[in-house]
Coordinates of C-alpha atoms in Angstrom, one line a residue:
X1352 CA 52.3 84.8 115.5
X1353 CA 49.1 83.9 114.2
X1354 CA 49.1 80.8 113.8
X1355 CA 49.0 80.1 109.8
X1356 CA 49.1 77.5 106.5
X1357 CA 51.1 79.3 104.0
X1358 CA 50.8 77.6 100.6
X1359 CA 53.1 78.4 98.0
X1360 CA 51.1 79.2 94.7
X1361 CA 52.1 77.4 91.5
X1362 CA 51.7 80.6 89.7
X1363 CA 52.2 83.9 91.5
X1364 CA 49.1 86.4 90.6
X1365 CA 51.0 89.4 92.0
X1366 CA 51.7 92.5 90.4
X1367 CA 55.2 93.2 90.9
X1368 CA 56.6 94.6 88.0
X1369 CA 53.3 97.6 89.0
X1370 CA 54.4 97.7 92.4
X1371 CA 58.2 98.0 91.7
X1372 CA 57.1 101.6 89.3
X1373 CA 55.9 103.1 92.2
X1374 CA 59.4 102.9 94.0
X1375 CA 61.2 105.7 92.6
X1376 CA 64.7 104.9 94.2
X1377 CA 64.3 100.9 92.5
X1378 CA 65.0 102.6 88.7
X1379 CA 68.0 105.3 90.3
X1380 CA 70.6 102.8 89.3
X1381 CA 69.4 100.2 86.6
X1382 CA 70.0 96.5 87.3
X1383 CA 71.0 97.5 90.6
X1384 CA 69.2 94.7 93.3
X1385 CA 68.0 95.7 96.5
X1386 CA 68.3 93.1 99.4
X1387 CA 69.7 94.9 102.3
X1388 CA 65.9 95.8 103.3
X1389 CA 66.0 94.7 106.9
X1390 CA 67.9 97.8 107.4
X1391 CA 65.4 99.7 105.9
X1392 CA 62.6 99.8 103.0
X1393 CA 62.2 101.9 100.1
X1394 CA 59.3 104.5 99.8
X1395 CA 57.4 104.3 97.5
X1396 CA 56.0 107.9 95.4
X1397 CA 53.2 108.4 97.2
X1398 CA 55.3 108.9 100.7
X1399 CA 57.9 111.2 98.9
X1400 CA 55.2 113.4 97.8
X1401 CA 53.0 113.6 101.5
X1402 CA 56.9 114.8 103.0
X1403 CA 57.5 117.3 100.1
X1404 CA 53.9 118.2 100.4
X1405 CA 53.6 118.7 104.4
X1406 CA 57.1 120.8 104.0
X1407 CA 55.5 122.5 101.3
X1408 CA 52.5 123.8 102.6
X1409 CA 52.3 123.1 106.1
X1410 CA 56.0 123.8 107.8
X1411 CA 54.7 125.3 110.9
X1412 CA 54.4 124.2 114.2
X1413 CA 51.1 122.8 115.2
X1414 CA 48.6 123.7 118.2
X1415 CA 47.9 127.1 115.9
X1416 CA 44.6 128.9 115.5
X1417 CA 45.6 129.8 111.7
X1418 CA 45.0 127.4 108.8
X1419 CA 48.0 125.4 107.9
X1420 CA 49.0 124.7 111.8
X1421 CA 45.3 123.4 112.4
X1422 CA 46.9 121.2 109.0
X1423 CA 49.6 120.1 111.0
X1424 CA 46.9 118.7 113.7
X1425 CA 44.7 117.4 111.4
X1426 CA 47.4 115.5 109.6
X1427 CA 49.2 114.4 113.2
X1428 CA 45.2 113.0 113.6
X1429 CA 45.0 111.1 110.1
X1430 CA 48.2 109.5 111.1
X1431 CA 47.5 108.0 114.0
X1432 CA 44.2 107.3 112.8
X1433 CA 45.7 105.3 109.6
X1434 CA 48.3 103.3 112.2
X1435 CA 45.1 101.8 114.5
X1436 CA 43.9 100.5 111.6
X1437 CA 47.8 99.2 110.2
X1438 CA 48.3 97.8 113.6
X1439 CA 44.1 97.0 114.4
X1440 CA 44.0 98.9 117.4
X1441 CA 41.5 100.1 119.4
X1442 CA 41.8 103.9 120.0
X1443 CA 43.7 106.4 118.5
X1444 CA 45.0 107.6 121.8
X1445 CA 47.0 104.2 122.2
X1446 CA 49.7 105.4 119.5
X1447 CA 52.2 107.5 119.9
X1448 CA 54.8 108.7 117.4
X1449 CA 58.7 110.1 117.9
X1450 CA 62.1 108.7 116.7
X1451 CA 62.2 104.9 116.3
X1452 CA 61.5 101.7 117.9
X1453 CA 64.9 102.4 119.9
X1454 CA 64.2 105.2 121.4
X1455 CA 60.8 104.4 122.3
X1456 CA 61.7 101.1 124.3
X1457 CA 63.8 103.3 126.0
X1458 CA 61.2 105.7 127.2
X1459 CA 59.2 102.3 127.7
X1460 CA 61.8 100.9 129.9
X1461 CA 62.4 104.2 132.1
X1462 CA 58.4 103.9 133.1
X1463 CA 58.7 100.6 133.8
X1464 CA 61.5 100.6 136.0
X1465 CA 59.2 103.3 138.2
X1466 CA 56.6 100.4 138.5
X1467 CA 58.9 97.9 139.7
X1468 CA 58.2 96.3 143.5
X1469 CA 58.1 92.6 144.0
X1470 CA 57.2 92.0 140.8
X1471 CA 61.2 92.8 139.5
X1472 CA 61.9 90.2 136.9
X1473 CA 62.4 91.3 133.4
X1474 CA 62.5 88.6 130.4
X1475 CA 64.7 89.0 127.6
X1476 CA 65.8 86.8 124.7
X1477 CA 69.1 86.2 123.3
X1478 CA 67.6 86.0 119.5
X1479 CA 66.5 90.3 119.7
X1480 CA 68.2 92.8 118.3
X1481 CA 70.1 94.9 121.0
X1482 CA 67.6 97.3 121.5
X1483 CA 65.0 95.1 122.7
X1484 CA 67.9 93.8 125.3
X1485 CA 70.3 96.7 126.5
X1486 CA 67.2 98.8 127.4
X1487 CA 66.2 96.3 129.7
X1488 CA 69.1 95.4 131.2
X1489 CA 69.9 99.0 132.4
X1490 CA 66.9 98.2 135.1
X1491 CA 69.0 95.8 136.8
X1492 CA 70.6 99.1 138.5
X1493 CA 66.9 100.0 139.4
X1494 CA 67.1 96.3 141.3
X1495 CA 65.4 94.5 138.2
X1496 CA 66.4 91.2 137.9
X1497 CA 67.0 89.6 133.9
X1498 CA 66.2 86.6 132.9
X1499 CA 67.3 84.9 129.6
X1500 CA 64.8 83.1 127.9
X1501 CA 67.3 81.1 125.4
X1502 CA 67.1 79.6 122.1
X1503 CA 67.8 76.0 121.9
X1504 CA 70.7 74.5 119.3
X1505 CA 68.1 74.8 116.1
X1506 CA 68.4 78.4 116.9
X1507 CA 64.9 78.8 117.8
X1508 CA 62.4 80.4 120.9
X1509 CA 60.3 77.6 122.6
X1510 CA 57.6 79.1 123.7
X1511 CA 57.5 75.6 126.2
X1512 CA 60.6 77.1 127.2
X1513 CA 59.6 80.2 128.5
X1514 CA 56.7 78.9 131.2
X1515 CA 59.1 77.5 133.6
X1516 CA 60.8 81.2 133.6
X1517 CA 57.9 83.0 134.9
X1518 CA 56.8 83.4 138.1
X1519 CA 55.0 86.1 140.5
X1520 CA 57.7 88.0 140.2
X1521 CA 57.5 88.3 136.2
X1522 CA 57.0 92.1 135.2
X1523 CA 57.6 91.7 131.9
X1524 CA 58.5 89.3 128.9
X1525 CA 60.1 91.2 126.4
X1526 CA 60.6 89.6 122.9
X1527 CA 60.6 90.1 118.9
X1528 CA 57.8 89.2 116.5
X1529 CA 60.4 88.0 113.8
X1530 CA 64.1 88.3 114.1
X1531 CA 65.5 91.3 112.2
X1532 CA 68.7 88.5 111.9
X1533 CA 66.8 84.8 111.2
X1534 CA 63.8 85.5 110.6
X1535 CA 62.1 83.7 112.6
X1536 CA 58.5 84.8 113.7
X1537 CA 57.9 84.1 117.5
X1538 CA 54.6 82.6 118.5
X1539 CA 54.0 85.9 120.3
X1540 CA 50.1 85.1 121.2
X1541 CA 51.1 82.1 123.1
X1542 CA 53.9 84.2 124.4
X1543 CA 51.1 86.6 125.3
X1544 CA 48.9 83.9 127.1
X1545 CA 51.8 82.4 129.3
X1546 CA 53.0 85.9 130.6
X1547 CA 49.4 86.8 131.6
X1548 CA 48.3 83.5 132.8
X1549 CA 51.6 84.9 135.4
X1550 CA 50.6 88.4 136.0
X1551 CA 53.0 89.1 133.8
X1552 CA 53.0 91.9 130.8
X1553 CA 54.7 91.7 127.2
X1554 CA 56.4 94.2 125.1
X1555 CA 57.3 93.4 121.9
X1556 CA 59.5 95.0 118.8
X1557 CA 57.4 94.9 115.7
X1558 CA 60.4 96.3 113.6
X1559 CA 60.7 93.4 111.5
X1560 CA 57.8 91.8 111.1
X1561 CA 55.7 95.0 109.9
X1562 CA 56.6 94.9 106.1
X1563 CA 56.0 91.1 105.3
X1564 CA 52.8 90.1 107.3
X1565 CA 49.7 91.4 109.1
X1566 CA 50.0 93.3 113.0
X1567 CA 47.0 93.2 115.1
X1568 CA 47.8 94.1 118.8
X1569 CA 44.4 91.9 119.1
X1570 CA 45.2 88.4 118.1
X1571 CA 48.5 89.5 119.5
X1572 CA 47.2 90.2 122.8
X1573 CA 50.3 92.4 124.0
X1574 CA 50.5 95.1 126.0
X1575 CA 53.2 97.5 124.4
X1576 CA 54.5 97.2 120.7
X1577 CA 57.1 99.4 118.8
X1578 CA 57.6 99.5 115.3
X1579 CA 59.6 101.7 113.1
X1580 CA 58.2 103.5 109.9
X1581 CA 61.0 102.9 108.1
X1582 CA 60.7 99.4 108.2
X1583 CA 57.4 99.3 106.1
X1584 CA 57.7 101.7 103.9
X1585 CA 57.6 105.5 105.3
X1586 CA 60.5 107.5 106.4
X1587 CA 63.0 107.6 109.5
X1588 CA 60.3 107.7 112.3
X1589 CA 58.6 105.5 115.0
X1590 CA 55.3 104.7 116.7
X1591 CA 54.2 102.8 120.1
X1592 CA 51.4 101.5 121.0
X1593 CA 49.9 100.4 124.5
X1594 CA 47.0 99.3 125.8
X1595 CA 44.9 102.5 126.7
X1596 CA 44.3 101.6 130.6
X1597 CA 48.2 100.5 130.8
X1598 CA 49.4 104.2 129.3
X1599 CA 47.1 106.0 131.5
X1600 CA 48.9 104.4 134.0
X1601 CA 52.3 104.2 132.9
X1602 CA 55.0 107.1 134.7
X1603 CA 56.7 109.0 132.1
X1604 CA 58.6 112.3 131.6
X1605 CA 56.4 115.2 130.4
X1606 CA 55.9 118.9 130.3
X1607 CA 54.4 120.7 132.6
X1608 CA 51.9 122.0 130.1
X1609 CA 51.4 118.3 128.8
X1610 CA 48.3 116.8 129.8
X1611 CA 48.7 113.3 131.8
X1612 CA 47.3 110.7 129.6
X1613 CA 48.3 109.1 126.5
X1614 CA 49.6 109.8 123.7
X1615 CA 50.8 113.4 124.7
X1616 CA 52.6 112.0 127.5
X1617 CA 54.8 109.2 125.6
X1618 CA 55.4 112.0 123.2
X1619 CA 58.2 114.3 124.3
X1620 CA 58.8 117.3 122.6
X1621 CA 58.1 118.1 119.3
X1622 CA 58.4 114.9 116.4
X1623 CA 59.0 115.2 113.0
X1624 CA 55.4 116.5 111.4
X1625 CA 56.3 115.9 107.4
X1626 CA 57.7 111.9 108.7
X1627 CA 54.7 111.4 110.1
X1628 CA 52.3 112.5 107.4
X1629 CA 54.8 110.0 105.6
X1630 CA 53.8 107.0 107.6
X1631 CA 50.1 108.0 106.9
X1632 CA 51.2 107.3 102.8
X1633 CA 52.7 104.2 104.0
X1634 CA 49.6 102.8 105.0
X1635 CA 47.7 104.9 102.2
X1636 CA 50.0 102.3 99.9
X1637 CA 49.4 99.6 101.1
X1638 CA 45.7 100.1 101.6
X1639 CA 45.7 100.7 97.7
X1640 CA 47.6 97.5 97.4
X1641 CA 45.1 95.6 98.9
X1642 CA 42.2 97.0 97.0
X1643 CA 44.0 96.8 93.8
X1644 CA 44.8 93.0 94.1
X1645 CA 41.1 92.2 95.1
X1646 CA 40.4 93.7 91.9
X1647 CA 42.5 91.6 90.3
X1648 CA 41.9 88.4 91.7
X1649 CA 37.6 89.0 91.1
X1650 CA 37.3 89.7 94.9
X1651 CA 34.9 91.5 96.5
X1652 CA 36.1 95.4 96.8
X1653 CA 37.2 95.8 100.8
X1654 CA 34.6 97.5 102.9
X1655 CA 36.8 98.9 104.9
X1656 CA 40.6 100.3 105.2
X1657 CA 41.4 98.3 107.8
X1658 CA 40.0 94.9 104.9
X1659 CA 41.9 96.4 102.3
X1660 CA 45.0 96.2 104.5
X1661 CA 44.4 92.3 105.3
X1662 CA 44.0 91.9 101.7
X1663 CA 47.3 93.4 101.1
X1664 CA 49.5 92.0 103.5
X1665 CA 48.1 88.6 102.9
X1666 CA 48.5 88.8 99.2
X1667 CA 52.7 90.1 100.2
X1668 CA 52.8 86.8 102.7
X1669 CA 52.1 84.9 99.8
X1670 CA 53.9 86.6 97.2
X1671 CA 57.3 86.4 99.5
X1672 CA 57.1 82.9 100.4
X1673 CA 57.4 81.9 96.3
X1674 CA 60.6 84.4 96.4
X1675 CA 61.7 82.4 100.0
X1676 CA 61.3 79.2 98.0
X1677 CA 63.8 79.9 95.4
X1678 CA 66.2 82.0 97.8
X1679 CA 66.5 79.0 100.0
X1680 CA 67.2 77.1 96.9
X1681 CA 70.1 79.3 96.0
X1682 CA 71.5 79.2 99.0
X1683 CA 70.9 75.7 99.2
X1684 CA 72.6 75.1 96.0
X1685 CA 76.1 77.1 97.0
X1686 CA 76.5 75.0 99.8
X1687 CA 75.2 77.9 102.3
X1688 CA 75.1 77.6 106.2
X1689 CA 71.6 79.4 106.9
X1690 CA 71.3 80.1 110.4
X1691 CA 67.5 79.9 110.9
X1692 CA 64.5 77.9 109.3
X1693 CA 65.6 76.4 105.9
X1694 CA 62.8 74.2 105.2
X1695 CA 60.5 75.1 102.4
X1696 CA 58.0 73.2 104.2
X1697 CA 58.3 75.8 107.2
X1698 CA 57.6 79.1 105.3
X1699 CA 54.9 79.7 107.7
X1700 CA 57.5 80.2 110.5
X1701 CA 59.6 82.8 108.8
X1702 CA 59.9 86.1 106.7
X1703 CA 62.3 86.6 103.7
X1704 CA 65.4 87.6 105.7
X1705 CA 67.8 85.0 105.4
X1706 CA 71.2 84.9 107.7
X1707 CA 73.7 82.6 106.2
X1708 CA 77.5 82.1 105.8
X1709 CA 79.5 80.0 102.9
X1710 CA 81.5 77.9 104.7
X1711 CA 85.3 79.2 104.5
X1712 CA 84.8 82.1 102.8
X1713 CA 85.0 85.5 104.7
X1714 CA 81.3 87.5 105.0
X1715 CA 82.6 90.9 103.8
X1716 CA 83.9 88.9 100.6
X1717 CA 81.1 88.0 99.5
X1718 CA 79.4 91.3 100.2
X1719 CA 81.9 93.0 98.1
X1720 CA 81.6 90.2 95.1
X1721 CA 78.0 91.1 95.3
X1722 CA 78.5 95.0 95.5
X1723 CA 80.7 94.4 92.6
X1724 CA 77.7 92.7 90.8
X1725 CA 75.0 95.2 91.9
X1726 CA 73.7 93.6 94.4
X1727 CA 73.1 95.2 97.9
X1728 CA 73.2 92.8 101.1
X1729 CA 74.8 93.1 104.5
X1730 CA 77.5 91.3 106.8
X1731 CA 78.4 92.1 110.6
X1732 CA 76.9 91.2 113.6
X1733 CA 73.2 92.4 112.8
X1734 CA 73.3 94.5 116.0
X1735 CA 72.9 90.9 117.8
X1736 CA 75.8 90.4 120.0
X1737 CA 74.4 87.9 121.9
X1738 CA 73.0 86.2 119.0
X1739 CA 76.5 86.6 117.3
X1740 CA 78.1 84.6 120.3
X1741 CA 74.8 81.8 120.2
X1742 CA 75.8 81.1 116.3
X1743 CA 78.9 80.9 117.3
X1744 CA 80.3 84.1 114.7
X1745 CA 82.6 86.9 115.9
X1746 CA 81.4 90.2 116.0
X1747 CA 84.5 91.0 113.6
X1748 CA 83.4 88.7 110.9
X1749 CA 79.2 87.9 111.7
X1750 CA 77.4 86.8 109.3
X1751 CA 76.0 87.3 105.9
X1752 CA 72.2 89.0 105.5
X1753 CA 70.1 89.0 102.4
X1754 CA 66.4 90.5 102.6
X1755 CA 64.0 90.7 100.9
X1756 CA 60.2 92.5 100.4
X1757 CA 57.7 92.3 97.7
X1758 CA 59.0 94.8 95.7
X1759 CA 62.2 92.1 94.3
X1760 CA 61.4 89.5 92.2
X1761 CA 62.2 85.9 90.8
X1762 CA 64.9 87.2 88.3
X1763 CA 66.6 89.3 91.6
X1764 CA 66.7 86.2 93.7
X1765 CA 68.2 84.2 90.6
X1766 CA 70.5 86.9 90.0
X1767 CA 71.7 86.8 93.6
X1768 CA 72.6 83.0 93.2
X1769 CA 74.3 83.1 89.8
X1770 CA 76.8 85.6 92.1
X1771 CA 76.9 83.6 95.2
X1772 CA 77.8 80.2 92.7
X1773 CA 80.7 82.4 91.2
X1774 CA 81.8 83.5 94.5
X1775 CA 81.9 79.7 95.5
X1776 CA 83.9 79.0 92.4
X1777 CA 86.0 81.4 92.5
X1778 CA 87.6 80.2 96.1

């Protein structure tokens, strides 16, 4: 995390009533509210038509010496173009696209596990989500050795906490930027510091974090980070990045006819084009977003896409932490258990994804009052086993998620408590 004062304005400025019109699927049902988005985002027009448009005129397979394959290439280039500047990386090379974060920590893992000699330790956290754990742990049978870097009883990482675990036998610390379950934001630059200061590399899963604040792989100073696009705003797809020298490097499964260097060689086989050209909208969005608000505030114009896209996600940041205030007042007032940061004074350390229970009252109950009400949230385990078993929750039962992005509002979040207050009545 960079580290950050978030103030909460007395009067949000943000436009969200014109950002909610250019969501399509946010009118299908009316009055219907939308806060299962850690599980996935809306899209908003501008991504439907760069899909429709790509199948439209450009459904071919690329590498072509005719017009609308060179498209395909050209597009492909945009893309990856548009992420180094979503993500403030350095080369274009350095991203990669394919299926989802999943799949590539996977193929991250695999090329790790080639690398490993006496430097065999991997760390792993008990606050990830699954895939930022199992992958890992399958390199034990390469003769990888895990450790747990464990949140304490406030259901936080330490960073403190993690020094004494590495060594010169650290590999690599693998962790979250915010947890797709709390969300919490890990201090991943100090993270970053300590694993380096060791010799030591860092991986981290972006899934989360992308849609509510700004990524630089900079200020960051990882190595590896995988996000998905449909996370922040594009369709079903994923990206990596790594640092150029490291890729070159890394041992991966490729094609004969596939050159050996990055990103052709962390991209096997052929990706969805038309998903792609989607996640170049995404960022199209969101650059608009940040131009538009300038605009509106009597700010300079951004000179650049990459300024725009600072403009943008700091004006979400701010926009989301007035919704956080009043959802942890909702929750507050039904007598909620929130598993995470619950002080309004903390906003900093968090995104709008809020785990919670009410105490004696089953999870999928209350999911079901709310479907009944028009309102979309989750319950389970949040594909965090280990985290499940930390909380203290079954993996039958779990917990209770509500999330939230900067296309919901004030009225949503009030909405939301009116229901939670009946369901606590109603008991």
């Amino acid at each position: 995390m960079i580290k950050e004062q978030l103030l909460v304005p007395q009067t949000a400025a943000f436009p969200a009533q014109r950002i909610r019109s250019l969501f399509p699927a946010l009118h299908q049902e009316p009055g219907f509210i939308f806060f299962d988005n850690a599980a996935g985002a809306q899209i908003p027009q501008v991504v439907f038509d760069a899909i429709n448009g790509h199948l439209l005129h450009c459904n071919v397979q690329r590498g072509g010496r005719y017009a609308r394959s060179m498209e395909v290439d050209a597009t492909i280039a945009r893309a990856r173009t548009s992420v180094v500047d979503l993500i403030h990386a350095r080369d274009p090379n350095e991203v990669a696209f394919g299926m989802n974060a999943t799949s590539f920590l996977r193929l991250l893992s695999l090329a790790i596990g080639r690398t490993l000699g006496t430097r065999n330790e991997i760390v792993v956290t008990d606050l990830d989500h699954e895939a930022n754990i199992a992958t890992w742990l399958q390199l034990e049978r390469e003769g990888a050795k895990i450790v747990w870097w464990k949140m304490r009883e406030d259901n936080n990482l330490h960073v403190e906490d993690l020094a004494p675990l590495l060594t010169s036998k650290t590999r690599l610390v693998a962790c979250t930027v915010a947890s797709h379950a709390l969300g919490s934001i890990v201090d991943v630059a100090a993270v970053a510091t300590l694993a380096h200061a060791a010799g030591a590399e860092i991986a981290l899963d972006c899934v989360h974090y992308s849609p509510h604040s700004l990524i630089d792989v900079q200020a960051f100073d990882c190595d590896y980070l995988v996000c998905s696009g449909y996370k922040v705003f594009a369709p079903h797809m994923g990206f990596m990045w790594g640092r150029l020298e490291l890729l070159n490097e890394l041992p991966t499964f490729r094609e004969d006819f596939i050159p050996d260097a990055p990103p052709g060689k962390i991209e096997a086989g052929t990706f969805i084009y038309e998903n792609v050209a989607g996640m170049e909208a995404a960022v199209a969005y969101l650059e608009a977003l940040g131009k538009s608000v300038a605009v509106e505030h009597g700010d300079p114009e951004p000179k650049s896409r990459r300024d725009a896209l600072v403009r943008a996600m700091a004006a979400i940041r701010e926009y989301e932490a007035t919704l956080s205030v009043e959802m942890l007042k909702m929750l507050s007032a039904a007598g909620a258990i929130v598993y995470g940061i619950d002080d309004p004074a903390r906003l900093a350390e968090r995104v709008p994804t809020f785990c919670f229970n009410l105490p004696n009252i089953l999870p999928a109950l209350v999911t079901e009052a709310m479907s009944d009400r028009g309102i979309g949230i989750r319950d389970g385990h949040m594909y965090a086993p280990r985290l499940m078993k930390h909380l203290g929750r079954s993996l039958d039962t779990g917990v209770l998620r509500a999330s939230i992005l900067h296309y919901n509002t004030i009225e949503e979040v009030h909405e939301f408590g009116k229901v939670l207050d009946d369901v606590v009545r109603s008991q």
